[in-house]
Every structure is written in structure tokens, then in C-alpha cells.
Short mmCIF file of C-alpha atoms in Angstrom, two decimals:
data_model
loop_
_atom_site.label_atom_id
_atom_site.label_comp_id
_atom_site.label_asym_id
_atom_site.label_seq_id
_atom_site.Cartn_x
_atom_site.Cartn_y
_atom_site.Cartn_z
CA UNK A 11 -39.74 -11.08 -16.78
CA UNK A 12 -39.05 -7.68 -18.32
CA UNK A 13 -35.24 -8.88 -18.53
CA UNK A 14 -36.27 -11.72 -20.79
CA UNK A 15 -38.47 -9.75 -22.74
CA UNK A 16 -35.70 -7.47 -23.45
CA UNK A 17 -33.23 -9.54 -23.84
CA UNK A 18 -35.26 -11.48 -26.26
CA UNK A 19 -35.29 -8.62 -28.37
CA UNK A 20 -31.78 -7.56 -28.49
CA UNK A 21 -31.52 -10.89 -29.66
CA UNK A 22 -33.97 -10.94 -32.69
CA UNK A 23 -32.07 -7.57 -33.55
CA UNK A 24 -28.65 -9.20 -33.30
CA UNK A 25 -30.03 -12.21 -35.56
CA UNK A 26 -31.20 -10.12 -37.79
CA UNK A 27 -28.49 -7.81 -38.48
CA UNK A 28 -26.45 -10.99 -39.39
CA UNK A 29 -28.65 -12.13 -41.71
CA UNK A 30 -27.71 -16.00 -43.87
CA UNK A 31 -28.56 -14.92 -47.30
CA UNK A 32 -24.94 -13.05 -47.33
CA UNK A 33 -21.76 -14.05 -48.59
CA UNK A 34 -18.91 -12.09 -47.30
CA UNK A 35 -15.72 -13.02 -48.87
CA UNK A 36 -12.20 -10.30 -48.26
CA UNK A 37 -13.83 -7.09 -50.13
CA UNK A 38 -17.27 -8.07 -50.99
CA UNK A 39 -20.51 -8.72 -49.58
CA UNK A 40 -22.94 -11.02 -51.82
CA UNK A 41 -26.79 -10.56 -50.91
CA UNK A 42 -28.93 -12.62 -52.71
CA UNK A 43 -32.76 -11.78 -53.46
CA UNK A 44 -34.58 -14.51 -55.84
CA UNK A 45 -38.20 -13.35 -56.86
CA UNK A 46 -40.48 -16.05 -58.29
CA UNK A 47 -43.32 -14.38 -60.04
CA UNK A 48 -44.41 -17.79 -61.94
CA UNK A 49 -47.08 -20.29 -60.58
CA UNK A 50 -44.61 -22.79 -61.36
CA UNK A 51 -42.36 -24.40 -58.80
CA UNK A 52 -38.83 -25.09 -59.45
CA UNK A 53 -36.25 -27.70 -58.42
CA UNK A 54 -32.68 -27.74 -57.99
CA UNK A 55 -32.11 -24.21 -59.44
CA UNK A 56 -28.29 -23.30 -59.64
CA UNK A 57 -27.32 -20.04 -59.07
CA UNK A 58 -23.49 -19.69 -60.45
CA UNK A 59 -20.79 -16.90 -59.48
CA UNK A 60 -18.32 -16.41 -61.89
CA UNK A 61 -16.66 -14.52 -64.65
CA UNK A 62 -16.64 -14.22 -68.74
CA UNK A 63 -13.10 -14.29 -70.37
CA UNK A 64 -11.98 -12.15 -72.93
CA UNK A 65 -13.89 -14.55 -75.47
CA UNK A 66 -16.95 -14.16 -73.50
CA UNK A 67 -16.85 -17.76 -72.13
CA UNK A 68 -18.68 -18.01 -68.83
CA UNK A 69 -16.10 -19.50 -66.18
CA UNK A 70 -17.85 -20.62 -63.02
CA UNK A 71 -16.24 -20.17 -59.52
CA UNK A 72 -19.31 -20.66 -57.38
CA UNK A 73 -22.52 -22.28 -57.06
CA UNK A 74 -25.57 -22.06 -54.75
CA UNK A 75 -28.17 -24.28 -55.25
CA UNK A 76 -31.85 -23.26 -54.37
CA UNK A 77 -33.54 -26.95 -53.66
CA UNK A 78 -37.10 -25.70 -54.02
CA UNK A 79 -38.03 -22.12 -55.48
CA UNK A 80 -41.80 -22.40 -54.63
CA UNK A 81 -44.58 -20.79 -57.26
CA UNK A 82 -45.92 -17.81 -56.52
CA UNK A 83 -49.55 -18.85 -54.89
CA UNK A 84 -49.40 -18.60 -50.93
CA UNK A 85 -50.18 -21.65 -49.64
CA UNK A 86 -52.25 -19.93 -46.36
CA UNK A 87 -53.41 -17.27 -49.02
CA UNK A 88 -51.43 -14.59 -46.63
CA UNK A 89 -49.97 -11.84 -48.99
CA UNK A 90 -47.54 -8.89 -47.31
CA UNK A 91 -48.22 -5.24 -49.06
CA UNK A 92 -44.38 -4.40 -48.52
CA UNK A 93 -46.01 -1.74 -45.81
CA UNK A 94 -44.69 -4.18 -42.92
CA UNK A 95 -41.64 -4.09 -40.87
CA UNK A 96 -38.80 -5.90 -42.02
CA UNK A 97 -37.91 -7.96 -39.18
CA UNK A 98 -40.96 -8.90 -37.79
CA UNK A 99 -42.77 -9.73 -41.70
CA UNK A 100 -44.57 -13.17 -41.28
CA UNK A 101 -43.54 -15.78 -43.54
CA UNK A 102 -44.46 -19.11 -44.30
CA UNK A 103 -41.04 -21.84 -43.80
CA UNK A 104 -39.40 -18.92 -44.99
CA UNK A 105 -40.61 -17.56 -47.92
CA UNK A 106 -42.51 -14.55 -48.23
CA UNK A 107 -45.63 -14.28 -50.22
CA UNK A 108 -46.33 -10.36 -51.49
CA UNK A 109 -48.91 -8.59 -53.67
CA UNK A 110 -47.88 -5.12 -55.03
CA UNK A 111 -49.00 -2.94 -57.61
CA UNK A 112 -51.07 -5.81 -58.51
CA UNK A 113 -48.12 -7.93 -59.09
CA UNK A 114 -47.89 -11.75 -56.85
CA UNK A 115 -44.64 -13.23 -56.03
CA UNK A 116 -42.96 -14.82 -53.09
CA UNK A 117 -38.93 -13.93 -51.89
CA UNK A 118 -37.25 -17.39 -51.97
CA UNK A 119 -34.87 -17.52 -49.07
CA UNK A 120 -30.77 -18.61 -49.39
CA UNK A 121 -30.60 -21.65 -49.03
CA UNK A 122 -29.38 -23.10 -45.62
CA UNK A 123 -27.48 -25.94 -46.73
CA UNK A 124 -25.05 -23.68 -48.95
CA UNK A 125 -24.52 -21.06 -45.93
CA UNK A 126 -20.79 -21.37 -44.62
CA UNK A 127 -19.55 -23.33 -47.48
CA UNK A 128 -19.58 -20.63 -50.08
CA UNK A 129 -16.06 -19.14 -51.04
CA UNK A 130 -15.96 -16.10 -53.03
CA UNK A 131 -12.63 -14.65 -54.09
CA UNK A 132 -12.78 -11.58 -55.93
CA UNK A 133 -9.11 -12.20 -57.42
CA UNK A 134 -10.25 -14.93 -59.03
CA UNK A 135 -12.58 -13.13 -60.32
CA UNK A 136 -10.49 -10.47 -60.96
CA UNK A 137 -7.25 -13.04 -62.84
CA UNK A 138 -10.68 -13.31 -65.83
CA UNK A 139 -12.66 -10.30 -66.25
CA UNK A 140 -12.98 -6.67 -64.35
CA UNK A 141 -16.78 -7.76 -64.31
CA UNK A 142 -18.42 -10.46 -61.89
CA UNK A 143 -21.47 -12.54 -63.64
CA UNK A 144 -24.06 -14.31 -62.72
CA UNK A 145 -26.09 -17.21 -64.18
CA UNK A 146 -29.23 -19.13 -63.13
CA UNK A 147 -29.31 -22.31 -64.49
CA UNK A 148 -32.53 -24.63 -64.08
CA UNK A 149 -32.67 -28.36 -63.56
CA UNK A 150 -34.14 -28.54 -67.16
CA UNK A 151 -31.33 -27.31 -68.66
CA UNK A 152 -32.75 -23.52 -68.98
CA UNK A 153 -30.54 -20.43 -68.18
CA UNK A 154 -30.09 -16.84 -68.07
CA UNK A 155 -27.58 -14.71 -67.00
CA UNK A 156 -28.28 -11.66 -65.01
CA UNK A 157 -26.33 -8.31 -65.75
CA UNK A 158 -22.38 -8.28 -64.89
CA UNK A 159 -20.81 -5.84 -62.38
CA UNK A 160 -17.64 -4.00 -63.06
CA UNK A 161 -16.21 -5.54 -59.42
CA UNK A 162 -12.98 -3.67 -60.55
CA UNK A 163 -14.11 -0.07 -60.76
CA UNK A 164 -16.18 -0.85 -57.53
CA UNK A 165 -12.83 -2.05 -55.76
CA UNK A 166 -11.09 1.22 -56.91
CA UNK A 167 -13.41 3.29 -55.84
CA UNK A 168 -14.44 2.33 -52.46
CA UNK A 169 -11.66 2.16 -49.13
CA UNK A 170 -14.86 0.02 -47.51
CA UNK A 171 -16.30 -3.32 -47.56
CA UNK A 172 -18.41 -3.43 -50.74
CA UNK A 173 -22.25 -4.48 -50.15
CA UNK A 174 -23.64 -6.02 -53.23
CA UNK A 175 -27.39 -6.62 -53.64
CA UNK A 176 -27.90 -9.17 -56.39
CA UNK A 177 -31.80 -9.20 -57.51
CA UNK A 178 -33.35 -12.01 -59.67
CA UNK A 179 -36.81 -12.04 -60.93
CA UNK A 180 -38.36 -14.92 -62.71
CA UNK A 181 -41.30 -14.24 -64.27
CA UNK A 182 -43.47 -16.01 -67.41
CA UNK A 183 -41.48 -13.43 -69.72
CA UNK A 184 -37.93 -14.94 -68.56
CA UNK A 185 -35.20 -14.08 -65.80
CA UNK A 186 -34.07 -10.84 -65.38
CA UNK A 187 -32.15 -9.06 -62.76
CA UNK A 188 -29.65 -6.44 -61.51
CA UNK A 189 -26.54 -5.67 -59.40
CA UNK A 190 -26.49 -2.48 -57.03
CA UNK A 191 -24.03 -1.62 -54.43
CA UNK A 192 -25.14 -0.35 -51.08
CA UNK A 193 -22.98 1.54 -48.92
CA UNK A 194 -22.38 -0.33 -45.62
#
């Protein structure tokens, strides 16, 4: 019994380390974290990878599509403080419901139907801009794009694997969001 115990654990630590909401393509690692701060529920959200050319056109290259971003309100009325561990945080289908600082929102997971099928190429990216963008785009027809990354000056300056953590937040005020780059 205490062999299956254990062994059950390696194995949650193995699954976890190996996590689906990452894209790896030759030089770049793509993790995606979409915050929904809104009561609102969204369908069919596009999330699109690509570049702007020198006349600040926005040339798409990729796009994940997040079938249901969920509002907000848990439905179980279960909220995580951000005090728990990260592995073994309950969730509900998936998403996780938190309340911090007084704020409410729920961490939409990567969707599982786009997982295997996404192909980042940082050339291409590279052949339009030095800088990688990103756009949400909702099914209404709404859109935002989230800060661009000099992928270039990352490249040159890192002999490693490059981990990139892209963050959105949607909240009533608009989407907003960031690029950082965490050593691997």
C-alpha cells in the first residue's frame, strides 16, 4: 500500500511539473494566465499570437480559443486566499475561484482542445517585428491588445530556453496585462 501511495505522488508531481497551459515552441516557452474579474461570462474568446509590422499592422500567427471564460462568482461559493499550495489548490472543472485584497476573480484554465496543436515560431515572429504581441479578441467583436515583448533582445540575451509568463486580466475597466520572463 505504501508503494502506491508513493508512487501516486511522484506521479501528481510529474503531472504537474508538465503542466498544459504551456506552449513550448524551439526558444520559447508560452504560459498563459487569463484572470476574469467580471461577473460576466464569456464565449469563444480568441487569444491571438502574433506580431505588428513596421506600420503597426497586427499580423496574426496563432490563435487559442478559450470556449467558456466563466464570471467571476464561484459556483460552490469556495474562494482560495492564494495562502494554499499550488498543486494540491481545489478547483472547480478547472477553474479557480480566489478572493484577495478584497478583489474576486477566477484563473481560467488553457484550453484543452488547443493543447498540442499550437505552433509557435519565433522566426516568424522575428521575419515582422523584434517584439511578440498579443491580442484578445471577444466573440462580440471587442479587443485589446496586451503589452508587446522585445522577443529579440530576450533571444540575445539568454543561452537558455526562454520562459514567458503572459498575464491577462479582464476586469469592468477593460483588459490589461503583461509579459515577464522567468528563468527556467
Amino acid at each position: 500500500m505504501k508503494k502506491v501511495i508513493i508512487l501516486n505522488f511522484i506521479l501528481v508531481i510529474i503531472l504537474n511539473a508538465c503542466t498544459i497551459d504551456e506552449i513550448i515552441s524551439e526558444n520559447v516557452n508560452f504560459k498563459f494566465n487569463l484572470e476574469n474579474y467580471t461577473d460576466i461570462d464569456y464565449q469563444n474568446t480568441n487569444l491571438i499570437i502574433g506580431a505588428k509590422d513596421k506600420n503597426g499592422n497586427f499580423i496574426a500567427l496563432e490563435t487559442i480559443t478559450y470556449p467558456n471564460i466563466l464570471s467571476n462568482i464561484s459556483p460552490s461559493n469556495d474562494y482560495l486566499t492564494g495562502d494554499e499550495l499550488p498543486f494540491f489548490k481545489p478547483s472547480t472543472n478547472g477553474y479557480f475561484y480566489y478572493r484577495i485584497n478584497k478583489e474576486q476573480f477566477v484563473e481560467i484554465p488553457f484550453p484543452l482542445t488547443t493543447t498540442g496543436t499550437i505552433n509557435i515560431d519565433e522566426n516568424e515572429i522575428l521575419e515582422i517585428s523584434d517584439y511578440v504581441t498579443f491580442k484578445i479578441e471577444f466573440a462580440n467583436g471587442n479587443f485589446a491588445f496586451i503589452e508587446d515583448f522585445n522577443l529579440k533582445e530576450a533571444l540575445d540575451n539568454s543561452e537558455e530556453l526562454i520562459h514567458l509568463i503572459v498575464k491577462i486580466e479582464i476586469k469592468n475597466n477593460g483588459v490589461s496585462g503583461n509579459v515577464s520572463v522567468r528563468p527556467y
